[in-house]
Coordinates of C-alpha atoms in Angstrom, one line a residue:
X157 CA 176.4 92.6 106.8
X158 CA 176.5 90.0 104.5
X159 CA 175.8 86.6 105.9
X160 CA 174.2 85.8 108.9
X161 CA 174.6 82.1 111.4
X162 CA 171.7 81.6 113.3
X163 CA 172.5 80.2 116.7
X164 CA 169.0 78.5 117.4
X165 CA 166.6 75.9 115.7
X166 CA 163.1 75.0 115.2
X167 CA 160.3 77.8 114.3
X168 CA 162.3 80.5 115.4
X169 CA 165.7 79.7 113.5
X170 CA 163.5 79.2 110.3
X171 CA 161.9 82.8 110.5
X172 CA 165.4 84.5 110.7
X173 CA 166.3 82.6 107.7
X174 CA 163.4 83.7 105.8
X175 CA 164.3 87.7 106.9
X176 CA 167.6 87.4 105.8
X177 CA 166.7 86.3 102.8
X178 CA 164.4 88.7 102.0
X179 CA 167.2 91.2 102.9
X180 CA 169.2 89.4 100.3
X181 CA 171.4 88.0 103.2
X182 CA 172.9 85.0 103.3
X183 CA 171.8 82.5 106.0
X184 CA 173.9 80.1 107.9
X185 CA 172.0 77.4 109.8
X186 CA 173.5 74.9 112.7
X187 CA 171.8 71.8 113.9
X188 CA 172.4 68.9 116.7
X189 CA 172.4 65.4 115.6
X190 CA 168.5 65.2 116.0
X191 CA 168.4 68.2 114.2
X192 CA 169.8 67.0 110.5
X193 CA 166.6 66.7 109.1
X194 CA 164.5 70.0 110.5
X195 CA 163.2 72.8 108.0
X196 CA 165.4 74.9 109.2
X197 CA 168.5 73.2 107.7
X198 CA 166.8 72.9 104.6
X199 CA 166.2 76.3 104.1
X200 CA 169.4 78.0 104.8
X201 CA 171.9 78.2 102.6
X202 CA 174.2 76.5 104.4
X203 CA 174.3 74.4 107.5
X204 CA 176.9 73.0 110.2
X205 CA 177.0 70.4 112.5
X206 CA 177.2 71.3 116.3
X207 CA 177.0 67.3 118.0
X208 CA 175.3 65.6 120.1
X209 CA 171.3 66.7 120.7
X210 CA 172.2 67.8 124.8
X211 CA 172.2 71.9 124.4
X212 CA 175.6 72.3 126.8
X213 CA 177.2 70.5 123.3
X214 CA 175.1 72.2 120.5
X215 CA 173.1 75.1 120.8
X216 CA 174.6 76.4 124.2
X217 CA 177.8 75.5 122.7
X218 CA 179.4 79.1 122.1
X219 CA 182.8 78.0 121.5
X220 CA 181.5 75.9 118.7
X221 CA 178.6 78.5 117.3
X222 CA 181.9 81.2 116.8
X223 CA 183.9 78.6 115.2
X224 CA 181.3 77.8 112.2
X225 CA 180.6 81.9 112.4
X226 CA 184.0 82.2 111.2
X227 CA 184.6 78.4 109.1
X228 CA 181.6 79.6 107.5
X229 CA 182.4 83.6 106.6
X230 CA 179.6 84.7 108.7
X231 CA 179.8 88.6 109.8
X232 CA 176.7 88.7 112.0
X233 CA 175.2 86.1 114.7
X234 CA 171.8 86.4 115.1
X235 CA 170.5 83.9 118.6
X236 CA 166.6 83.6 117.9
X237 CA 165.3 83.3 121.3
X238 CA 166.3 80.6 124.3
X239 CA 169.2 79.2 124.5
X240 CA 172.1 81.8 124.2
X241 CA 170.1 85.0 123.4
X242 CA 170.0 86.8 126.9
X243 CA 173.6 85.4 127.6
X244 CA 176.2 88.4 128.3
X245 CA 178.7 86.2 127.4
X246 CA 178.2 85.3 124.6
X247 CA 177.0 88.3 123.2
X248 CA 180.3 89.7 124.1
X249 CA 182.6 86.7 123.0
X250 CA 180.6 87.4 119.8
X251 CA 181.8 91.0 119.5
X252 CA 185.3 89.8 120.9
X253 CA 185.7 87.4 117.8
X254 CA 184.8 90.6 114.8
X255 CA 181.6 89.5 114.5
X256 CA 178.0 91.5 115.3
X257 CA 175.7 90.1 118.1
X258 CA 172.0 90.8 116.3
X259 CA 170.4 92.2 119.7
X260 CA 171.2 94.6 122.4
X261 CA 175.6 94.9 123.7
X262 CA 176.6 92.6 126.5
X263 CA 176.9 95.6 128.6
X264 CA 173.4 96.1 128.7
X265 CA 172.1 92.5 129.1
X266 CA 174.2 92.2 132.0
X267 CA 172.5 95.4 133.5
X268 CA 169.2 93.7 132.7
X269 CA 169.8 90.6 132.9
X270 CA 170.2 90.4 136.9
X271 CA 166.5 91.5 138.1
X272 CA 167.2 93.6 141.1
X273 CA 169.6 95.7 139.1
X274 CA 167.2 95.9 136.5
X275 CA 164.5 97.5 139.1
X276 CA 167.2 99.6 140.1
X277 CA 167.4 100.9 136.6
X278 CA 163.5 101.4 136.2
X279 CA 162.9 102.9 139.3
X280 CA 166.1 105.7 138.5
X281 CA 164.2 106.5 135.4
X282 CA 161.2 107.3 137.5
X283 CA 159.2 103.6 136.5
X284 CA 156.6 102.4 139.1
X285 CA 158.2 99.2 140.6
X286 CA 156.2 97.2 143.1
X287 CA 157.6 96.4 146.7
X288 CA 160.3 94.4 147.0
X289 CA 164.1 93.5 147.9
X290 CA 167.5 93.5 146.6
X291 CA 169.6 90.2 146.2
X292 CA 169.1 87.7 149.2
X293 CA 171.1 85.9 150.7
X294 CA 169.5 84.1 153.5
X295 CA 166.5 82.6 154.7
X296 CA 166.3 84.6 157.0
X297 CA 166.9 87.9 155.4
X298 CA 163.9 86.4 153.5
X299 CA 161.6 86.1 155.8
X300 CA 162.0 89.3 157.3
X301 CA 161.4 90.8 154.2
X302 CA 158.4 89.2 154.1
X303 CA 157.1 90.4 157.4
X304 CA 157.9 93.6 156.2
X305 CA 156.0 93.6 152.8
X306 CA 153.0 92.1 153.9
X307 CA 151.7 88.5 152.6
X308 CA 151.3 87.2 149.9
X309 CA 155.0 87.6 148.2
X310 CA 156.4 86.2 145.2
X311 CA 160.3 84.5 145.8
X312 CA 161.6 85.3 142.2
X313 CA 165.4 84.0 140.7
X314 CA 167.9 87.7 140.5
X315 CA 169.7 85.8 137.8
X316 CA 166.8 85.0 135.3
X317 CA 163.2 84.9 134.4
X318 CA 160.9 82.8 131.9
X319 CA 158.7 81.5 135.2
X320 CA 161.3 79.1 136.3
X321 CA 162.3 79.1 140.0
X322 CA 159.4 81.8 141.2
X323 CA 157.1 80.5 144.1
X324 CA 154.0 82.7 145.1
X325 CA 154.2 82.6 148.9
X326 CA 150.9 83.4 150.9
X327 CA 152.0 83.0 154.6
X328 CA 154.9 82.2 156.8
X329 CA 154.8 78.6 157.2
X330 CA 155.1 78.3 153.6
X331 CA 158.2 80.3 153.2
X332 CA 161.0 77.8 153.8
X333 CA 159.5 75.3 151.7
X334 CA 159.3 77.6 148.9
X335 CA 162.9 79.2 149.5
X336 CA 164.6 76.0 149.4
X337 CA 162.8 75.1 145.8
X338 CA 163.4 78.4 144.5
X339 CA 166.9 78.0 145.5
X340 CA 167.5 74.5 143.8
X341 CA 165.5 75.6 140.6
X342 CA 167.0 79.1 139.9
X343 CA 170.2 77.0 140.7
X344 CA 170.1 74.1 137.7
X345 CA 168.3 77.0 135.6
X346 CA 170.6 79.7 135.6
X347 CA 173.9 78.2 137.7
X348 CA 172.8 81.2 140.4
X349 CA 170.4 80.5 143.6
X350 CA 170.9 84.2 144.4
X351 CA 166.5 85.2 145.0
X352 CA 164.9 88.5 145.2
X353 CA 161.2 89.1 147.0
X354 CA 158.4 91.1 145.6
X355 CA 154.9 91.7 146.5
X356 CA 152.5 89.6 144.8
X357 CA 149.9 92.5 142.5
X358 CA 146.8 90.2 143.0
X359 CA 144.6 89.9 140.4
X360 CA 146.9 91.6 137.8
X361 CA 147.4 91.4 133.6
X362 CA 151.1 90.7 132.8
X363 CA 151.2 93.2 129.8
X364 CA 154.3 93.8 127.8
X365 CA 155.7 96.6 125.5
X366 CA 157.9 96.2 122.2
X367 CA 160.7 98.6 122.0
X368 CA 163.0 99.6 118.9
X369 CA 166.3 101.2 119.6
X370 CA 168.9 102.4 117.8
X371 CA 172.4 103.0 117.8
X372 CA 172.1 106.9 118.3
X373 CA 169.6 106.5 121.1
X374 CA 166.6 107.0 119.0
X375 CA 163.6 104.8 120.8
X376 CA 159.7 104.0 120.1
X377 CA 157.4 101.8 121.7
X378 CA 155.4 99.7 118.8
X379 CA 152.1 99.0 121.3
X380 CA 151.5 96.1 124.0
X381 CA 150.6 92.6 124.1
X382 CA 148.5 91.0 126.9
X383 CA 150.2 87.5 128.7
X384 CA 148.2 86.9 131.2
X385 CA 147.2 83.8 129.9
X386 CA 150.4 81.6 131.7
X387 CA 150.5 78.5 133.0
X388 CA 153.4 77.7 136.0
X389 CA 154.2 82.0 135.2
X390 CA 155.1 80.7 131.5
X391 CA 152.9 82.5 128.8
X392 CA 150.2 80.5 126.6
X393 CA 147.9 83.2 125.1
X394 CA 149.0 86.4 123.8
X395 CA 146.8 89.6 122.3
X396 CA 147.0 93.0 121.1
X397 CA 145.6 95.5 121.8
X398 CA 144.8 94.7 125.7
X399 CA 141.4 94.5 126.4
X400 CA 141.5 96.3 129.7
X401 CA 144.4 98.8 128.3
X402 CA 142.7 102.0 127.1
X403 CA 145.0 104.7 124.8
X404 CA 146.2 106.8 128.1
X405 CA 147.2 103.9 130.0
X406 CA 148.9 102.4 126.3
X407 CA 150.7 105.3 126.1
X408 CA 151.7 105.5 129.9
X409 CA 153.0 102.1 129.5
X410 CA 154.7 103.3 126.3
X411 CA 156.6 106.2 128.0
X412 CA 157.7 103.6 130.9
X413 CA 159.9 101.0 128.6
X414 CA 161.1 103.9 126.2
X415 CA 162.2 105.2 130.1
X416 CA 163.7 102.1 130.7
X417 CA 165.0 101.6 127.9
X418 CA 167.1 104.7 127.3
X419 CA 168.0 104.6 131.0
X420 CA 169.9 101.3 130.1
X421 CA 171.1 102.1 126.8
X422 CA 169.2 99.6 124.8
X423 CA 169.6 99.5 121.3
X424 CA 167.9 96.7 118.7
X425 CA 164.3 94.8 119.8
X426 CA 163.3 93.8 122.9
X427 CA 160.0 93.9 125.6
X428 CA 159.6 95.6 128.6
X429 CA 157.2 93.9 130.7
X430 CA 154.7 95.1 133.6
X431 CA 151.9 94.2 135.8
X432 CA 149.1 96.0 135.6
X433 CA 146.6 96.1 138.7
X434 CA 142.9 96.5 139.0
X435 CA 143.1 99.9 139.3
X436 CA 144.9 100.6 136.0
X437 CA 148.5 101.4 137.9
X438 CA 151.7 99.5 136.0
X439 CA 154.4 98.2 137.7
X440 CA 157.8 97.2 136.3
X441 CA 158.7 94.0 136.1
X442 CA 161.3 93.4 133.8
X443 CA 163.3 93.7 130.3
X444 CA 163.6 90.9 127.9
X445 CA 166.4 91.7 125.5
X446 CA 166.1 89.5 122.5
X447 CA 162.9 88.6 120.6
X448 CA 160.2 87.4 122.1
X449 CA 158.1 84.3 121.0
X450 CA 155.1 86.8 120.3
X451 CA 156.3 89.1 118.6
X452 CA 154.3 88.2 115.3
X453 CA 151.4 89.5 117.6
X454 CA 152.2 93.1 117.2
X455 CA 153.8 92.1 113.5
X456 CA 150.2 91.9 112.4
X457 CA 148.9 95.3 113.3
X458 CA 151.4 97.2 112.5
X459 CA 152.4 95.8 109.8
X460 CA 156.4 95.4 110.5
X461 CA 158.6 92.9 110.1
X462 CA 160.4 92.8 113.6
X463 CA 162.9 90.2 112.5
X464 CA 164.1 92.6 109.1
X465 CA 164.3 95.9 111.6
X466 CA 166.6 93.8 114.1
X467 CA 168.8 92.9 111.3
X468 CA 169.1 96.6 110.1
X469 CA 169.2 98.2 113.3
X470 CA 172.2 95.8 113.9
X471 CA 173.9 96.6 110.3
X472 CA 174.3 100.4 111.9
X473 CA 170.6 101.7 110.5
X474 CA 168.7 104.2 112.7
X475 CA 165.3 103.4 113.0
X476 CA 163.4 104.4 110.2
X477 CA 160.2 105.8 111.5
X478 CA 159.1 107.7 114.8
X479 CA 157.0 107.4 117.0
X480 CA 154.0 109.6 115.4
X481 CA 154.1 107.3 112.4
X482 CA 153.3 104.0 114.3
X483 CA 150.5 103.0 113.8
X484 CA 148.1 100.0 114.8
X485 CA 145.5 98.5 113.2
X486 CA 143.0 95.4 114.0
X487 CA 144.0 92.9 116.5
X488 CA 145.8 89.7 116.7
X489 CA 145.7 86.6 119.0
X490 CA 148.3 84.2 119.3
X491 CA 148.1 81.0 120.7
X492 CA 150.9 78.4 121.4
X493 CA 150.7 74.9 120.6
X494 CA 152.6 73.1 122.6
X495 CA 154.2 69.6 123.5
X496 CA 152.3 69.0 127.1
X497 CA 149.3 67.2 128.0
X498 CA 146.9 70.2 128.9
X499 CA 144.4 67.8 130.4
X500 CA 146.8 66.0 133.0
X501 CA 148.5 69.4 134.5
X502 CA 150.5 70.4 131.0
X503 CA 152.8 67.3 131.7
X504 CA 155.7 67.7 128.6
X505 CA 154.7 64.8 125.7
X506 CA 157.2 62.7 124.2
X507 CA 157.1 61.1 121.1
X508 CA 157.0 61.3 117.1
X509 CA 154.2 63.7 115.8
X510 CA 152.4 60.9 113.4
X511 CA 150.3 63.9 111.3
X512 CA 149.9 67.3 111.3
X513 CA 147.4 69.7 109.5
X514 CA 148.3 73.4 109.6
X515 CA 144.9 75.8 109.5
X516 CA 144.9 78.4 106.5
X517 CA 142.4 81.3 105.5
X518 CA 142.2 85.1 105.3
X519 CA 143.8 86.2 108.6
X520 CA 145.7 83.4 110.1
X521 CA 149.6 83.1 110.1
X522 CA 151.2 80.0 111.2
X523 CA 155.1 80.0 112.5
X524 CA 156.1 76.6 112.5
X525 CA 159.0 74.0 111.7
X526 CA 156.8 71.1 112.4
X527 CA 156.0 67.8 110.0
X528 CA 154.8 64.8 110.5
X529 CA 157.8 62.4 112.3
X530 CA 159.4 65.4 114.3
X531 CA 158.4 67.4 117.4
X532 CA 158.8 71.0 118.1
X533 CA 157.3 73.8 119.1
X534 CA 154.3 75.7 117.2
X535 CA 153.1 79.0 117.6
X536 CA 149.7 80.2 115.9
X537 CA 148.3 84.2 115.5
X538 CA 145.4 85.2 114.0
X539 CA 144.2 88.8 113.2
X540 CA 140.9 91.1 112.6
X541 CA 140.1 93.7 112.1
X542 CA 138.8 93.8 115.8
X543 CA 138.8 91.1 118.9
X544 CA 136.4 89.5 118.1
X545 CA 136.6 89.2 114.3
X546 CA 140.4 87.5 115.7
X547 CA 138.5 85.2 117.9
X548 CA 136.3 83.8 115.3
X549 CA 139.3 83.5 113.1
X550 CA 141.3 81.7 116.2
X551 CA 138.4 79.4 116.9
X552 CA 138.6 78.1 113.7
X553 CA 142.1 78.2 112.9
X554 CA 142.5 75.6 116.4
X555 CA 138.8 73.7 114.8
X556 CA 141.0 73.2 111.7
X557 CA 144.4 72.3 113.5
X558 CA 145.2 68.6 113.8
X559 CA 148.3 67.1 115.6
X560 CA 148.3 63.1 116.3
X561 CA 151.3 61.1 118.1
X562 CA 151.2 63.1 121.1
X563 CA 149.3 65.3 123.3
X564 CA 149.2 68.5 122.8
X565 CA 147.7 72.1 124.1
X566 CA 144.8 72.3 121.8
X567 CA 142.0 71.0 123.9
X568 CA 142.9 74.3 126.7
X569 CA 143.5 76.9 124.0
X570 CA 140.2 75.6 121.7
X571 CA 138.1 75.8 125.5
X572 CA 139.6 79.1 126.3
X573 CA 138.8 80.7 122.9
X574 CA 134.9 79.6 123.7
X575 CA 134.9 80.5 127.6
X576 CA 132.6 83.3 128.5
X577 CA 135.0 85.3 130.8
X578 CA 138.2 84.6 128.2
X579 CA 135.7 86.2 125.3
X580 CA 134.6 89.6 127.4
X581 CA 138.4 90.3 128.3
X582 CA 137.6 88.8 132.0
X583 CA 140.9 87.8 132.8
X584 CA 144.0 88.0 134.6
X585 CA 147.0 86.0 136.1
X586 CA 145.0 84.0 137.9
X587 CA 143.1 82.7 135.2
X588 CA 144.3 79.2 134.2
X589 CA 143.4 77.6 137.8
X590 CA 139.9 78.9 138.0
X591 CA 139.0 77.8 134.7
X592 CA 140.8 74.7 133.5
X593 CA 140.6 72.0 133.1
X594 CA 136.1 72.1 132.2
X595 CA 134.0 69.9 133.4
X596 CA 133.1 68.5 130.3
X597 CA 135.8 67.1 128.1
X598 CA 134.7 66.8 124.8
X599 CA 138.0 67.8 122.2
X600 CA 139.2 64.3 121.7
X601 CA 140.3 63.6 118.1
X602 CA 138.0 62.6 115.7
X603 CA 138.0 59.5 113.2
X604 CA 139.3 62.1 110.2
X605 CA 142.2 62.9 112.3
X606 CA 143.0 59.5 113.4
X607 CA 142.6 57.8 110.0
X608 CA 144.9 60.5 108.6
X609 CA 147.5 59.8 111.0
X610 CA 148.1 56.2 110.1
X611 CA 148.6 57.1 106.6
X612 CA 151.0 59.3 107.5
X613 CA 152.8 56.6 109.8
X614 CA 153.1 54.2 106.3
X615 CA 154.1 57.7 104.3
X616 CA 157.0 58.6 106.9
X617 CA 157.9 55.3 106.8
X618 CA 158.4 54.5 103.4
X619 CA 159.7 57.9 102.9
X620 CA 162.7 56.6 105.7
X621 CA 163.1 53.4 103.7
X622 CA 163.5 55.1 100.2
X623 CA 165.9 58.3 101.6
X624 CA 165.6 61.7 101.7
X625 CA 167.6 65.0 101.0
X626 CA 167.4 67.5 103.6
X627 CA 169.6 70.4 102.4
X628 CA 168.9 72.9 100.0
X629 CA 169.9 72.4 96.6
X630 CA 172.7 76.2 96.8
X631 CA 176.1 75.4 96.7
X632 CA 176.3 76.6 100.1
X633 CA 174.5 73.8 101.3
X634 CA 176.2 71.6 99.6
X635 CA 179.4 73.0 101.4
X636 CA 177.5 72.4 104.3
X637 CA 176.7 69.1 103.5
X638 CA 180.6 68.5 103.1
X639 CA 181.1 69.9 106.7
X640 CA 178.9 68.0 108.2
X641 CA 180.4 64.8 106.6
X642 CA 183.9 65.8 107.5

């Protein structure tokens, strides 16, 4: 392996860039038409044009990502996360065209992939799964189910995850509201209204597992992370370790996804994610088979480099430790700063980010492509040498973060990192509605913050008036640059 494209953008696209390079690989970037100016572009050593911002003609363009794998001499396609990287499809039209998909074979993302057939998988291997159904087709079919189970139940897509299209439903008269919802949203999210039903695990942590495979089979499990933190089932808060997850139900947990895992053939990185009840039993839920978002989460205590291990595992190296040498150390918080309003409902924000102020300090690692005129996602960790050394360190990593031009998530994750229940591990699922928003409102921005963003209004503009470069100075960005102009 020699030179890697990177089929994403944003944060994620940028931290492949910067493992390849540390690798000594070379590191092919793509962008949209709103994309020309992002970091991402401007660190890789080349970049390609994909068209217009609308992801069915860029970055869910596979046609187009193979055609600048091959224009461009790639031998490797690595998808970040989103967009294609859970596509069986294009993981396989990537293998069909001589190149290597960085992530597990299409043949096991499509076993994965659809959720009833990945329960089938876990519950073969001899994983808890809760109660629940196989593909259905009907209404109907539905609602017997539901009789069957027992209220509440959660209506859940077959064809794809990520919180979109599940409805929790706590009695009958609700039912056919919520099927026909499901339906339409699993249907413009993953072009399948095909729904499963499970049994709603009350008052549960959603706590996940990183895996490493390997071409030869070999498998560890590199510790949890805790997402129960979640807005509309869509994460927001991520630690490690767990505070309610002791070292026998860690390593449980641990046996499960290597279980799993093994049972579907995995090789390369991916999660394996459970509920966990109040009485300490796990139940399957599913397998996310590229990298995750938080992955820099268990990055910190253990000190690997996720990113670098996928790229090796994928270049045909085994794994290069077991599972006695793993070892954890501290804990780490992330939080996710994100594009919404979280004081009317975590409405999406539109609009230029005016200024931006990153926090710094012993402990804190920021993974972002964000500067001042642009907006896309942020997601910030910070680690200890214990919980609550990483809370002090998040409270005033999210003190010293400034954003201005749009709302943002910062006034919900700086009044989590202070709440009394959040603090002593007093959390589950269910937590968002019971505690947000306060009653007080105090994080609005302060005159520093404000000021500062006007002068960086006159800065971006005069910067737009004068011109800037946005490629790397390597002569495969200037090829890149001649791409993009032909």
């Amino acid at each position: 392996m020699r030179s890697v494209l990177v089929a994403n953008r944003g944060e994620i696209a940028l931290r492949i860039i910067r493992a390849c390079h540390d690798l000594g690989l070379r590191a092919v970037a793509v962008y949209s038409d709103v994309d020309r100016d992002a970091l991402h572009v401007r660190a890789a050593d080349a970049a390609y044009p994909l068209g217009p911002a609308a992801p069915k003609e860029s970055y869910l363009n596979a046609r187009r990502l193979i055609e600048v794998a091959r224009r461009s001499e790639c031998d490797a396609v690595h998808p970040g996360y989103g967009f294609l990287a859970e596509n069986a499809d294009f993981a396989q039209a990537v293998a069909n065209a001589g190149l290597t998909f960085i992530g597990p074979p299409s043949a096991v993302q499509r076993a994965l992939g659809e959720k009833t057939a990945a329960r089938r998988i876990a519950k073969a291997a001899g994983v808890p799964v809760a109660e629940g159904t196989p593909v259905l087709r009907e209404l109907a079919d539905a609602r017997a189910a539901a009789t069957r189970i027992g209220y509440p139940v959660l209506l859940k897509p077959a064809g794809g995850g990520g919180g979109k299209g599940m409805r929790v439903v706590g009695r009958e008269a609700e039912l056919e509201s919520a099927w026909r919802g499901a339906t339409g949203e699993a249907t413009t999210a993953f072009g399948a209204p095909e729904l499963y039903l499970e049994r709603l695990v009350q008052g549960a942590h959603h706590v996940e597992m990183q895996i490493l495979a390997d071409a030869s089979g070999a498998t560890v499990w590199l510790g949890e992370r805790d997402c129960s933190i979640q807005r509309r089932h869509q994460k927001l808060i991520e630690e490690t370790p767990g505070p309610t997850i002791d070292e026998d139900l860690r390593a449980r947990l641990g046996d499960a996804a290597v279980a799993v895992a093994k049972a579907a053939g995995y090789v390369n990185a991916g999660t394996v994610e459970f509920l966990v009840d109040r009485a300490g039993e796990h139940y399957f839920l599913e397998v996310n088979t590229r990298l995750q978002v938080e992955h820099p989460v268990t990055e910190m205590v253990t000190g690997l480099d996720l990113v670098v291990l996928q790229l090796r595992i994928a270049s045909g190296e085994p794994v290069p430790f077991r599972q006695r040498d793993v070892e954890r150390r501290g804990a780490a918080i992330e939080c996710r700063i994100t594009a919404e309003d979280s004081l009317a409902g975590f409405l999406p924000s539109a609009g230029s980010i005016a200024y931006v102020r990153e926090p710094a300090g012993p402990g804190i690692r920021v993974d972002s492509a964000l500067f001042a005129g642009m907006t896309v996602p942020n997601e910030y960790d910070a680690f200890g040498e214990d919980r609550a050394e990483a809370l002090a360190r998040m409270r005033r990593a999210l003190d010293e973060m400034r954003v201005s031009g749009i709302p943002t998530s910062l006034p919900f994750l700086r009044h989590v990192m202070r709440e009394p229940d959040f603090v002593a591990g007093r959390y589950d699922t269910d937590y968002v509605p019971g505690h947000w928003p306060p009653a007080e409102r105090g994080d609005l921005p302060d005159g520093a913050a404000a000021a500062a963003a006007l002068v960086a209004v006159l800065a971006a503009r005069s910067r737009v008036t004068r011109g800037a470069t946005t490629n790397a100075d390597s002569s495969w960005a200037r090829a890149g640059r001649d791409e993009a102009l032909r």
